Amino acid sequence: MLGRERARPGPSAAPGVRPAPAAAGVPLPAAGGSTAARHFLMCPPEHFAVEYRINPWMDPVAGADREVAIRQWEGLRSAYEALGHRVSLIDPVEGLPDMVFAANGALVVDGRVYGARFTHAERAAEGPAYLDWFVRNGYERVREADFTNEGEGDFLTLDHVVLAGTGFRTDVAAHSEVQEFLGRPVVTLRLVDPRFYHLDTALFPLNGHNVAYFPGAFSPGSQEVLRRLFPHAVIAGEDDAAVLGLNAVSDGTHVVINEEAAGLRSALERGGFEVVPIEFSELRKAGGGPKCCTLEIRG
Ligand code: ARG
C-alpha cells in the first residue's frame, strides 16, 4: 500500500456554534444534541442530466429537466443558508452529469479528507475533481483511497461511530481503510435493495447519537446491528423510503427533507425536530435527494 496521505499546511476554520433552541413540548428520545452551524460543499447542477443508468431510478430515455433541477437545487442551497449553515461550491465539470451529487465526492472528518473511488467508469473522474478542490483549499490531510468507495454516500458519521454501507457501491475493504485513516470505529452495514444502493438513501443521522432508517434496505444481520446500536431510532416505512425521504440532512434540530415523505415528516415532528421540506423531484430522476447533493466538511 502506498503512503498516499500527505501533510499540507493550511488554515482550518472552526465552525461557529449556535445554541440549541429550547425543546418544545415533551422531549422524545429522538431529539436532542446541539445545533452547530455546518459547512457544506455543493456542486451546481449546470451539467446535470440522466444519460446513463447506474441505479434503478435512472431512465436515460425519459431524461430529466435541467432547469427544474437547478431551481430545486437552488432551493436546497437557500434552505441551508437560511438555517445559518455555510455553503461552499465546487465548479461542475462538463461531461460529469452526476457531479451534483457532492456527497459521493469524499468523506471529510476532523479535517481529514478521504477521496472517493467510484464503482462506475461514468463517474470515475469525479473522485480526483473533488480531491483537487480540497487540496486547492488548503486541507492538510488528504488521502487517495486504495479501495472502491463513494464517499459520504456510504459513510455516515456520528459522534462515536462511522456507519458504512456496502453491497452495491462501496467495497467493505474501504471500511477498514477509513477506520485506520480516521481513527474512528467503523460499523459495516449491508444493503440489499437495489433502490437503496447507497447507505444515505436508507438512513440518516438525526444528531450525533441517533438515526432514522428504513429496515427493509438492510440485511437481517445489519437490521439487528441497527436495533442494538439505536434502540430509539426513528423507523421509516417503505412509502417514505421510496421517495428518498431518508436522504435527508439533520443539524440536530432541523431536518431538511424531501417534501413528499409525509409519514417520516410527522414522525420527526413528533420526535421534536423542526422539518424543512424541500421540493426535489427532478434530482430524484438520477436517484438522488437533498443529502446526495451535500458533502459535509467536518473540522
Ligand atoms: N446517479 C447517481 C449514482 O447512481 C446518484 C448518486 C446519489 N448519491 C447519493 N449520495 N446517494 O451514483
PDB file of C-alpha atoms and ligand atoms in Angstrom:
ATOM      1  CA  MET A   1       0.000   0.000   0.000  1.00  0.00           C
ATOM      2  CA  LEU A   2       1.377   3.377  -0.971  1.00  0.00           C
ATOM      3  CA  GLY A   3       1.728   6.082   1.638  1.00  0.00           C
ATOM      4  CA  ARG A   4      -0.682   8.454  -0.005  1.00  0.00           C
ATOM      5  CA  GLU A   5      -1.623  10.605   2.890  1.00  0.00           C
ATOM      6  CA  ARG A   6       0.247  13.863   2.701  1.00  0.00           C
ATOM      7  CA  ALA A   7       0.598  16.670   5.147  1.00  0.00           C
ATOM      8  CA  ARG A   8      -0.181  20.139   3.887  1.00  0.00           C
ATOM      9  CA  PRO A   9      -0.051  23.480   5.560  1.00  0.00           C
ATOM     10  CA  GLY A  10      -3.239  25.473   5.684  1.00  0.00           C
ATOM     11  CA  PRO A  11      -5.814  27.031   7.932  1.00  0.00           C
ATOM     12  CA  SER A  12      -8.709  25.012   9.278  1.00  0.00           C
ATOM     13  CA  ALA A  13     -11.701  27.123  10.132  1.00  0.00           C
ATOM     14  CA  ALA A  14     -13.712  26.032  13.159  1.00  0.00           C
ATOM     15  CA  PRO A  15     -17.426  26.401  12.500  1.00  0.00           C
ATOM     16  CA  GLY A  16     -19.268  28.769  14.820  1.00  0.00           C
ATOM     17  CA  VAL A  17     -21.591  27.185  17.316  1.00  0.00           C
ATOM     18  CA  ARG A  18     -25.142  28.365  17.813  1.00  0.00           C
ATOM     19  CA  PRO A  19     -27.095  27.496  20.925  1.00  0.00           C
ATOM     20  CA  ALA A  20     -29.825  24.898  20.525  1.00  0.00           C
ATOM     21  CA  PRO A  21     -33.335  26.283  20.873  1.00  0.00           C
ATOM     22  CA  ALA A  22     -35.298  25.184  23.921  1.00  0.00           C
ATOM     23  CA  ALA A  23     -37.176  21.926  23.332  1.00  0.00           C
ATOM     24  CA  ALA A  24     -40.893  22.423  22.798  1.00  0.00           C
ATOM     25  CA  GLY A  25     -43.378  20.018  24.341  1.00  0.00           C
ATOM     26  CA  VAL A  26     -42.499  16.622  25.739  1.00  0.00           C
ATOM     27  CA  PRO A  27     -38.992  15.589  24.662  1.00  0.00           C
ATOM     28  CA  LEU A  28     -38.908  12.226  22.900  1.00  0.00           C
ATOM     29  CA  PRO A  29     -35.801  10.045  22.639  1.00  0.00           C
ATOM     30  CA  ALA A  30     -35.045  11.080  19.049  1.00  0.00           C
ATOM     31  CA  ALA A  31     -34.492  14.767  19.703  1.00  0.00           C
ATOM     32  CA  GLY A  32     -31.528  16.281  21.447  1.00  0.00           C
ATOM     33  CA  GLY A  33     -27.981  17.450  20.889  1.00  0.00           C
ATOM     34  CA  SER A  34     -26.885  20.918  19.991  1.00  0.00           C
ATOM     35  CA  THR A  35     -27.213  22.679  16.679  1.00  0.00           C
ATOM     36  CA  ALA A  36     -23.883  23.841  15.311  1.00  0.00           C
ATOM     37  CA  ALA A  37     -23.532  25.663  12.013  1.00  0.00           C
ATOM     38  CA  ARG A  38     -22.393  23.185   9.384  1.00  0.00           C
ATOM     39  CA  HIS A  39     -20.103  23.626   6.407  1.00  0.00           C
ATOM     40  CA  PHE A  40     -21.362  22.012   3.222  1.00  0.00           C
ATOM     41  CA  LEU A  41     -19.788  21.583  -0.202  1.00  0.00           C
ATOM     42  CA  MET A  42     -22.243  21.627  -3.103  1.00  0.00           C
ATOM     43  CA  CYS A  43     -21.928  21.421  -6.889  1.00  0.00           C
ATOM     44  CA  PRO A  44     -24.347  23.399  -9.091  1.00  0.00           C
ATOM     45  CA  PRO A  45     -26.221  21.080 -11.497  1.00  0.00           C
ATOM     46  CA  GLU A  46     -25.172  23.049 -14.581  1.00  0.00           C
ATOM     47  CA  HIS A  47     -24.350  19.846 -16.464  1.00  0.00           C
ATOM     48  CA  PHE A  48     -26.935  17.634 -14.757  1.00  0.00           C
ATOM     49  CA  ALA A  49     -28.606  15.031 -16.967  1.00  0.00           C
ATOM     50  CA  VAL A  50     -29.783  11.437 -16.858  1.00  0.00           C
ATOM     51  CA  GLU A  51     -27.855   9.947 -19.734  1.00  0.00           C
ATOM     52  CA  TYR A  52     -26.765   6.546 -18.397  1.00  0.00           C
ATOM     53  CA  ARG A  53     -28.290   4.074 -15.970  1.00  0.00           C
ATOM     54  CA  ILE A  54     -26.280   3.007 -12.911  1.00  0.00           C
ATOM     55  CA  ASN A  55     -29.191   2.690 -10.477  1.00  0.00           C
ATOM     56  CA  PRO A  56     -32.859   1.683 -10.857  1.00  0.00           C
ATOM     57  CA  TRP A  57     -34.102   5.287 -10.561  1.00  0.00           C
ATOM     58  CA  MET A  58     -32.350   6.405 -13.749  1.00  0.00           C
ATOM     59  CA  ASP A  59     -34.147   6.290 -17.104  1.00  0.00           C
ATOM     60  CA  PRO A  60     -31.988   7.835 -19.846  1.00  0.00           C
ATOM     61  CA  VAL A  61     -34.910   7.719 -22.309  1.00  0.00           C
ATOM     62  CA  ALA A  62     -37.134   9.828 -20.045  1.00  0.00           C
ATOM     63  CA  GLY A  63     -34.163  12.003 -19.030  1.00  0.00           C
ATOM     64  CA  ALA A  64     -34.583  14.963 -16.671  1.00  0.00           C
ATOM     65  CA  ASP A  65     -35.242  18.693 -16.930  1.00  0.00           C
ATOM     66  CA  ARG A  66     -32.055  20.559 -16.064  1.00  0.00           C
ATOM     67  CA  GLU A  67     -33.798  23.903 -15.496  1.00  0.00           C
ATOM     68  CA  VAL A  68     -36.122  22.357 -12.927  1.00  0.00           C
ATOM     69  CA  ALA A  69     -33.184  20.586 -11.292  1.00  0.00           C
ATOM     70  CA  ILE A  70     -31.286  23.870 -10.998  1.00  0.00           C
ATOM     71  CA  ARG A  71     -34.299  25.584  -9.408  1.00  0.00           C
ATOM     72  CA  GLN A  72     -34.770  22.757  -6.884  1.00  0.00           C
ATOM     73  CA  TRP A  73     -31.048  22.644  -6.090  1.00  0.00           C
ATOM     74  CA  GLU A  74     -31.046  26.435  -5.503  1.00  0.00           C
ATOM     75  CA  GLY A  75     -33.934  25.864  -3.081  1.00  0.00           C
ATOM     76  CA  LEU A  76     -31.798  23.416  -1.109  1.00  0.00           C
ATOM     77  CA  ARG A  77     -28.848  25.777  -1.019  1.00  0.00           C
ATOM     78  CA  SER A  78     -31.052  28.656   0.182  1.00  0.00           C
ATOM     79  CA  ALA A  79     -32.584  26.448   2.859  1.00  0.00           C
ATOM     80  CA  TYR A  80     -29.122  25.678   4.274  1.00  0.00           C
ATOM     81  CA  GLU A  81     -28.118  29.321   4.235  1.00  0.00           C
ATOM     82  CA  ALA A  82     -31.380  30.345   5.914  1.00  0.00           C
ATOM     83  CA  LEU A  83     -30.581  27.852   8.700  1.00  0.00           C
ATOM     84  CA  GLY A  84     -27.203  29.538   9.212  1.00  0.00           C
ATOM     85  CA  HIS A  85     -25.086  26.880   7.526  1.00  0.00           C
ATOM     86  CA  ARG A  86     -22.153  27.728   5.293  1.00  0.00           C
ATOM     87  CA  VAL A  87     -22.187  26.512   1.691  1.00  0.00           C
ATOM     88  CA  SER A  88     -19.036  26.290  -0.434  1.00  0.00           C
ATOM     89  CA  LEU A  89     -19.217  25.491  -4.129  1.00  0.00           C
ATOM     90  CA  ILE A  90     -17.152  23.294  -6.411  1.00  0.00           C
ATOM     91  CA  ASP A  91     -17.153  24.032 -10.153  1.00  0.00           C
ATOM     92  CA  PRO A  92     -19.195  21.495 -12.121  1.00  0.00           C
ATOM     93  CA  VAL A  93     -17.300  19.669 -14.870  1.00  0.00           C
ATOM     94  CA  GLU A  94     -18.837  19.186 -18.293  1.00  0.00           C
ATOM     95  CA  GLY A  95     -19.415  15.521 -19.099  1.00  0.00           C
ATOM     96  CA  LEU A  96     -19.965  14.579 -15.435  1.00  0.00           C
ATOM     97  CA  PRO A  97     -23.777  14.789 -15.158  1.00  0.00           C
ATOM     98  CA  ASP A  98     -23.856  13.196 -11.664  1.00  0.00           C
ATOM     99  CA  MET A  99     -21.266  15.566 -10.166  1.00  0.00           C
ATOM    100  CA  VAL A 100     -24.123  17.470  -8.496  1.00  0.00           C
ATOM    101  CA  PHE A 101     -24.226  14.557  -6.023  1.00  0.00           C
ATOM    102  CA  ALA A 102     -21.439  16.013  -3.903  1.00  0.00           C
ATOM    103  CA  ALA A 103     -21.934  13.559  -1.038  1.00  0.00           C
ATOM    104  CA  ASN A 104     -20.189  10.955  -3.164  1.00  0.00           C
ATOM    105  CA  GLY A 105     -17.098  13.105  -3.727  1.00  0.00           C
ATOM    106  CA  ALA A 106     -15.262  12.413  -0.451  1.00  0.00           C
ATOM    107  CA  LEU A 107     -15.589  11.776   3.290  1.00  0.00           C
ATOM    108  CA  VAL A 108     -14.296  14.622   5.457  1.00  0.00           C
ATOM    109  CA  VAL A 109     -13.952  14.182   9.217  1.00  0.00           C
ATOM    110  CA  ASP A 110     -11.681  16.113  11.612  1.00  0.00           C
ATOM    111  CA  GLY A 111     -10.296  17.918   8.563  1.00  0.00           C
ATOM    112  CA  ARG A 112      -9.076  14.604   7.106  1.00  0.00           C
ATOM    113  CA  VAL A 113     -10.186  14.078   3.532  1.00  0.00           C
ATOM    114  CA  TYR A 114     -10.722  10.529   2.274  1.00  0.00           C
ATOM    115  CA  GLY A 115     -11.134  10.574  -1.503  1.00  0.00           C
ATOM    116  CA  ALA A 116     -13.796   8.711  -3.438  1.00  0.00           C
ATOM    117  CA  ARG A 117     -13.009   5.906  -5.879  1.00  0.00           C
ATOM    118  CA  PHE A 118     -16.145   5.311  -7.915  1.00  0.00           C
ATOM    119  CA  THR A 119     -17.665   1.953  -8.854  1.00  0.00           C
ATOM    120  CA  HIS A 120     -18.742   3.019 -12.348  1.00  0.00           C
ATOM    121  CA  ALA A 121     -16.484   4.394 -15.085  1.00  0.00           C
ATOM    122  CA  GLU A 122     -19.098   7.091 -15.835  1.00  0.00           C
ATOM    123  CA  ARG A 123     -18.351   8.791 -12.505  1.00  0.00           C
ATOM    124  CA  ALA A 124     -14.650   7.923 -12.091  1.00  0.00           C
ATOM    125  CA  ALA A 125     -13.366  11.430 -12.889  1.00  0.00           C
ATOM    126  CA  GLU A 126     -15.397  12.948 -10.043  1.00  0.00           C
ATOM    127  CA  GLY A 127     -13.076  11.466  -7.401  1.00  0.00           C
ATOM    128  CA  PRO A 128      -9.964  13.430  -8.471  1.00  0.00           C
ATOM    129  CA  ALA A 129     -12.073  16.557  -9.139  1.00  0.00           C
ATOM    130  CA  TYR A 130     -13.322  16.648  -5.542  1.00  0.00           C
ATOM    131  CA  LEU A 131      -9.923  15.730  -4.075  1.00  0.00           C
ATOM    132  CA  ASP A 132      -8.381  18.549  -6.050  1.00  0.00           C
ATOM    133  CA  TRP A 133     -10.879  21.020  -4.538  1.00  0.00           C
ATOM    134  CA  PHE A 134      -9.740  20.059  -1.039  1.00  0.00           C
ATOM    135  CA  VAL A 135      -6.045  20.280  -1.931  1.00  0.00           C
ATOM    136  CA  ARG A 136      -6.546  23.720  -3.502  1.00  0.00           C
ATOM    137  CA  ASN A 137      -8.466  24.869  -0.450  1.00  0.00           C
ATOM    138  CA  GLY A 138      -5.609  24.084   1.895  1.00  0.00           C
ATOM    139  CA  TYR A 139      -6.766  20.861   3.531  1.00  0.00           C
ATOM    140  CA  GLU A 140      -3.845  19.316   5.345  1.00  0.00           C
ATOM    141  CA  ARG A 141      -4.566  15.619   5.348  1.00  0.00           C
ATOM    142  CA  VAL A 142      -5.782  14.213   2.055  1.00  0.00           C
ATOM    143  CA  ARG A 143      -5.833  10.536   1.167  1.00  0.00           C
ATOM    144  CA  GLU A 144      -6.480   8.876  -2.171  1.00  0.00           C
ATOM    145  CA  ALA A 145      -8.414   5.688  -1.461  1.00  0.00           C
ATOM    146  CA  ASP A 146      -6.978   2.283  -2.304  1.00  0.00           C
ATOM    147  CA  PHE A 147     -10.454   0.758  -2.345  1.00  0.00           C
ATOM    148  CA  THR A 148     -13.715   1.490  -4.127  1.00  0.00           C
ATOM    149  CA  ASN A 149     -15.906   3.839  -2.124  1.00  0.00           C
ATOM    150  CA  GLU A 150     -18.449   6.557  -2.848  1.00  0.00           C
ATOM    151  CA  GLY A 151     -17.702   8.983  -0.050  1.00  0.00           C
ATOM    152  CA  GLU A 152     -20.484  10.140   2.231  1.00  0.00           C
ATOM    153  CA  GLY A 153     -22.980   8.241   0.113  1.00  0.00           C
ATOM    154  CA  ASP A 154     -21.821   5.171   2.058  1.00  0.00           C
ATOM    155  CA  PHE A 155     -20.139   6.680   5.150  1.00  0.00           C
ATOM    156  CA  LEU A 156     -22.279   8.486   7.728  1.00  0.00           C
ATOM    157  CA  THR A 157     -20.501  10.000  10.708  1.00  0.00           C
ATOM    158  CA  LEU A 158     -21.935  10.065  14.240  1.00  0.00           C
ATOM    159  CA  ASP A 159     -20.172  11.133  17.439  1.00  0.00           C
ATOM    160  CA  HIS A 160     -18.718   7.740  18.324  1.00  0.00           C
ATOM    161  CA  VAL A 161     -19.032   5.683  15.184  1.00  0.00           C
ATOM    162  CA  VAL A 162     -18.967   5.907  11.401  1.00  0.00           C
ATOM    163  CA  LEU A 163     -21.721   3.837   9.769  1.00  0.00           C
ATOM    164  CA  ALA A 164     -20.577   2.328   6.476  1.00  0.00           C
ATOM    165  CA  GLY A 165     -22.681   0.829   3.700  1.00  0.00           C
ATOM    166  CA  THR A 166     -21.677  -1.960   1.344  1.00  0.00           C
ATOM    167  CA  GLY A 167     -23.418  -4.273  -1.087  1.00  0.00           C
ATOM    168  CA  PHE A 168     -23.788  -2.083  -4.181  1.00  0.00           C
ATOM    169  CA  ARG A 169     -21.042   0.521  -4.377  1.00  0.00           C
ATOM    170  CA  THR A 170     -18.522   0.769  -1.538  1.00  0.00           C
ATOM    171  CA  ASP A 171     -16.131  -2.156  -1.042  1.00  0.00           C
ATOM    172  CA  VAL A 172     -16.027  -3.459   2.529  1.00  0.00           C
ATOM    173  CA  ALA A 173     -12.208  -3.111   2.359  1.00  0.00           C
ATOM    174  CA  ALA A 174     -12.720   0.661   2.229  1.00  0.00           C
ATOM    175  CA  HIS A 175     -14.442   0.452   5.620  1.00  0.00           C
ATOM    176  CA  SER A 176     -11.232  -0.637   7.353  1.00  0.00           C
ATOM    177  CA  GLU A 177      -9.228   1.834   5.292  1.00  0.00           C
ATOM    178  CA  VAL A 178     -11.452   4.595   6.690  1.00  0.00           C
ATOM    179  CA  GLN A 179     -11.203   3.255  10.236  1.00  0.00           C
ATOM    180  CA  GLU A 180      -7.395   3.422  10.064  1.00  0.00           C
ATOM    181  CA  PHE A 181      -7.329   6.819   8.361  1.00  0.00           C
ATOM    182  CA  LEU A 182      -9.811   8.495  10.714  1.00  0.00           C
ATOM    183  CA  GLY A 183      -9.052   6.554  13.890  1.00  0.00           C
ATOM    184  CA  ARG A 184     -12.772   6.156  14.436  1.00  0.00           C
ATOM    185  CA  PRO A 185     -14.702   2.893  14.714  1.00  0.00           C
ATOM    186  CA  VAL A 186     -16.474   1.938  11.507  1.00  0.00           C
ATOM    187  CA  VAL A 187     -19.522  -0.333  11.533  1.00  0.00           C
ATOM    188  CA  THR A 188     -20.339  -2.218   8.326  1.00  0.00           C
ATOM    189  CA  LEU A 189     -23.980  -2.337   7.229  1.00  0.00           C
ATOM    190  CA  ARG A 190     -25.078  -4.470   4.287  1.00  0.00           C
ATOM    191  CA  LEU A 191     -27.563  -3.013   1.803  1.00  0.00           C
ATOM    192  CA  VAL A 192     -29.806  -5.490  -0.019  1.00  0.00           C
ATOM    193  CA  ASP A 193     -32.397  -3.495  -2.029  1.00  0.00           C
ATOM    194  CA  PRO A 194     -31.077  -2.006  -5.316  1.00  0.00           C
ATOM    195  CA  ARG A 195     -33.319   1.068  -4.921  1.00  0.00           C
ATOM    196  CA  PHE A 196     -31.279   1.892  -1.833  1.00  0.00           C
ATOM    197  CA  TYR A 197     -27.842   1.442  -3.324  1.00  0.00           C
ATOM    198  CA  HIS A 198     -26.077   3.944  -1.035  1.00  0.00           C
ATOM    199  CA  LEU A 199     -26.351   3.984   2.748  1.00  0.00           C
ATOM    200  CA  ASP A 200     -27.571   7.589   2.627  1.00  0.00           C
ATOM    201  CA  THR A 201     -30.661   6.534   0.667  1.00  0.00           C
ATOM    202  CA  ALA A 202     -31.839   4.350   3.567  1.00  0.00           C
ATOM    203  CA  LEU A 203     -30.554   6.018   6.752  1.00  0.00           C
ATOM    204  CA  PHE A 204     -29.616   9.442   8.079  1.00  0.00           C
ATOM    205  CA  PRO A 205     -28.155  10.651  11.371  1.00  0.00           C
ATOM    206  CA  LEU A 206     -30.641  12.726  13.377  1.00  0.00           C
ATOM    207  CA  ASN A 207     -27.809  14.033  15.547  1.00  0.00           C
ATOM    208  CA  GLY A 208     -24.529  12.652  16.885  1.00  0.00           C
ATOM    209  CA  HIS A 209     -26.129   9.640  18.537  1.00  0.00           C
ATOM    210  CA  ASN A 210     -29.342   8.609  16.806  1.00  0.00           C
ATOM    211  CA  VAL A 211     -30.594   7.815  13.312  1.00  0.00           C
ATOM    212  CA  ALA A 212     -33.693   7.363  11.171  1.00  0.00           C
ATOM    213  CA  TYR A 213     -33.771   4.408   8.760  1.00  0.00           C
ATOM    214  CA  PHE A 214     -35.805   2.015   6.629  1.00  0.00           C
ATOM    215  CA  PRO A 215     -35.102  -1.519   7.916  1.00  0.00           C
ATOM    216  CA  GLY A 216     -36.078  -3.212   4.626  1.00  0.00           C
ATOM    217  CA  ALA A 217     -32.990  -1.787   2.906  1.00  0.00           C
ATOM    218  CA  PHE A 218     -30.658  -3.817   5.154  1.00  0.00           C
ATOM    219  CA  SER A 219     -29.718  -7.480   5.557  1.00  0.00           C
ATOM    220  CA  PRO A 220     -31.183  -9.280   8.601  1.00  0.00           C
ATOM    221  CA  GLY A 221     -27.860  -9.112  10.454  1.00  0.00           C
ATOM    222  CA  SER A 222     -27.436  -5.414   9.759  1.00  0.00           C
ATOM    223  CA  GLN A 223     -31.016  -4.732  10.894  1.00  0.00           C
ATOM    224  CA  GLU A 224     -30.102  -6.409  14.169  1.00  0.00           C
ATOM    225  CA  VAL A 225     -26.950  -4.295  14.465  1.00  0.00           C
ATOM    226  CA  LEU A 226     -29.026  -1.147  13.923  1.00  0.00           C
ATOM    227  CA  ARG A 227     -31.556  -2.194  16.556  1.00  0.00           C
ATOM    228  CA  ARG A 228     -28.757  -2.763  19.072  1.00  0.00           C
ATOM    229  CA  LEU A 229     -26.949   0.486  18.309  1.00  0.00           C
ATOM    230  CA  PHE A 230     -30.044   2.665  18.032  1.00  0.00           C
ATOM    231  CA  PRO A 231     -32.921   1.370  20.169  1.00  0.00           C
ATOM    232  CA  HIS A 232     -34.606   4.788  19.933  1.00  0.00           C
ATOM    233  CA  ALA A 233     -34.236   5.228  16.165  1.00  0.00           C
ATOM    234  CA  VAL A 234     -36.995   6.731  14.053  1.00  0.00           C
ATOM    235  CA  ILE A 235     -38.178   3.869  11.845  1.00  0.00           C
ATOM    236  CA  ALA A 236     -39.335   4.903   8.372  1.00  0.00           C
ATOM    237  CA  GLY A 237     -41.812   2.976   6.238  1.00  0.00           C
ATOM    238  CA  GLU A 238     -41.360   1.930   2.638  1.00  0.00           C
ATOM    239  CA  ASP A 239     -43.525   4.806   1.306  1.00  0.00           C
ATOM    240  CA  ASP A 240     -41.167   7.380   2.765  1.00  0.00           C
ATOM    241  CA  ALA A 241     -38.070   5.473   1.680  1.00  0.00           C
ATOM    242  CA  ALA A 242     -39.472   5.161  -1.863  1.00  0.00           C
ATOM    243  CA  VAL A 243     -39.483   8.957  -2.297  1.00  0.00           C
ATOM    244  CA  LEU A 244     -35.923   9.091  -0.903  1.00  0.00           C
ATOM    245  CA  GLY A 245     -37.236  10.608   2.315  1.00  0.00           C
ATOM    246  CA  LEU A 246     -34.269   9.142   4.171  1.00  0.00           C
ATOM    247  CA  ASN A 247     -31.864  11.081   2.005  1.00  0.00           C
ATOM    248  CA  ALA A 248     -32.217  13.929   4.479  1.00  0.00           C
ATOM    249  CA  VAL A 249     -29.874  16.277   6.324  1.00  0.00           C
ATOM    250  CA  SER A 250     -30.304  16.985  10.034  1.00  0.00           C
ATOM    251  CA  ASP A 251     -28.338  19.532  12.035  1.00  0.00           C
ATOM    252  CA  GLY A 252     -29.671  18.056  15.268  1.00  0.00           C
ATOM    253  CA  THR A 253     -32.621  20.450  15.347  1.00  0.00           C
ATOM    254  CA  HIS A 254     -33.802  20.971  11.753  1.00  0.00           C
ATOM    255  CA  VAL A 255     -34.249  18.215   9.195  1.00  0.00           C
ATOM    256  CA  VAL A 256     -34.061  19.188   5.527  1.00  0.00           C
ATOM    257  CA  ILE A 257     -36.115  16.514   3.797  1.00  0.00           C
ATOM    258  CA  ASN A 258     -37.969  15.724   0.605  1.00  0.00           C
ATOM    259  CA  GLU A 259     -41.441  17.233   0.988  1.00  0.00           C
ATOM    260  CA  GLU A 260     -43.180  14.053  -0.224  1.00  0.00           C
ATOM    261  CA  ALA A 261     -42.027  11.964   2.767  1.00  0.00           C
ATOM    262  CA  ALA A 262     -45.245  12.665   4.684  1.00  0.00           C
ATOM    263  CA  GLY A 263     -45.125   9.858   7.251  1.00  0.00           C
ATOM    264  CA  LEU A 264     -41.496  10.479   8.122  1.00  0.00           C
ATOM    265  CA  ARG A 265     -42.084  14.221   8.409  1.00  0.00           C
ATOM    266  CA  SER A 266     -44.798  13.614  11.033  1.00  0.00           C
ATOM    267  CA  ALA A 267     -42.633  11.119  12.916  1.00  0.00           C
ATOM    268  CA  LEU A 268     -39.776  13.638  13.031  1.00  0.00           C
ATOM    269  CA  GLU A 269     -42.076  16.380  14.256  1.00  0.00           C
ATOM    270  CA  ARG A 270     -43.395  14.082  16.969  1.00  0.00           C
ATOM    271  CA  GLY A 271     -39.748  13.489  17.922  1.00  0.00           C
ATOM    272  CA  GLY A 272     -39.221  17.225  18.432  1.00  0.00           C
ATOM    273  CA  PHE A 273     -37.449  18.050  15.163  1.00  0.00           C
ATOM    274  CA  GLU A 274     -38.215  21.039  13.000  1.00  0.00           C
ATOM    275  CA  VAL A 275     -38.894  19.807   9.476  1.00  0.00           C
ATOM    276  CA  VAL A 276     -37.714  21.861   6.485  1.00  0.00           C
ATOM    277  CA  PRO A 277     -39.484  20.354   3.444  1.00  0.00           C
ATOM    278  CA  ILE A 278     -37.742  20.619   0.073  1.00  0.00           C
ATOM    279  CA  GLU A 279     -39.130  20.029  -3.412  1.00  0.00           C
ATOM    280  CA  PHE A 280     -36.595  17.674  -5.016  1.00  0.00           C
ATOM    281  CA  SER A 281     -38.392  15.515  -7.590  1.00  0.00           C
ATOM    282  CA  GLU A 282     -36.118  16.283 -10.561  1.00  0.00           C
ATOM    283  CA  LEU A 283     -32.813  15.234  -8.982  1.00  0.00           C
ATOM    284  CA  ARG A 284     -34.538  12.024  -7.896  1.00  0.00           C
ATOM    285  CA  LYS A 285     -34.718  11.037 -11.569  1.00  0.00           C
ATOM    286  CA  ALA A 286     -30.992  10.334 -11.177  1.00  0.00           C
ATOM    287  CA  GLY A 287     -31.585   8.583  -7.848  1.00  0.00           C
ATOM    288  CA  GLY A 288     -30.600  11.483  -5.609  1.00  0.00           C
ATOM    289  CA  GLY A 289     -32.140  13.557  -2.830  1.00  0.00           C
ATOM    290  CA  PRO A 290     -31.046  16.527  -0.689  1.00  0.00           C
ATOM    291  CA  LYS A 291     -28.330  14.628   1.169  1.00  0.00           C
ATOM    292  CA  CYS A 292     -26.801  13.329  -2.074  1.00  0.00           C
ATOM    293  CA  CYS A 293     -26.231  16.937  -3.120  1.00  0.00           C
ATOM    294  CA  THR A 294     -24.490  17.778   0.146  1.00  0.00           C
ATOM    295  CA  LEU A 295     -20.946  16.914   1.250  1.00  0.00           C
ATOM    296  CA  GLU A 296     -20.382  17.872   4.866  1.00  0.00           C
ATOM    297  CA  ILE A 297     -16.954  19.296   5.671  1.00  0.00           C
ATOM    298  CA  ARG A 298     -16.171  18.476   9.296  1.00  0.00           C
ATOM    299  CA  GLY A 299     -13.300  20.223  11.010  1.00  0.00           C
TER     300      GLY A 299
HETATM  301  N1  ARG B   1     -26.891   8.820 -10.246  1.00  0.00           N
HETATM  302  C1  ARG B   1     -26.052   8.804  -9.083  1.00  0.00           C
HETATM  303  C2  ARG B   1     -25.466   7.412  -8.892  1.00  0.00           C
HETATM  304  O1  ARG B   1     -26.128   6.449  -9.146  1.00  0.00           O
HETATM  305  C3  ARG B   1     -26.811   9.234  -7.884  1.00  0.00           C
HETATM  306  C4  ARG B   1     -25.955   9.398  -6.650  1.00  0.00           C
HETATM  307  C5  ARG B   1     -26.721   9.708  -5.423  1.00  0.00           C
HETATM  308  N2  ARG B   1     -25.873   9.988  -4.345  1.00  0.00           N
HETATM  309  C6  ARG B   1     -26.013   9.571  -3.096  1.00  0.00           C
HETATM  310  N3  ARG B   1     -25.226  10.044  -2.176  1.00  0.00           N
HETATM  311  N4  ARG B   1     -26.885   8.653  -2.779  1.00  0.00           N
HETATM  312  O2  ARG B   1     -24.342   7.248  -8.492  1.00  0.00           O
END
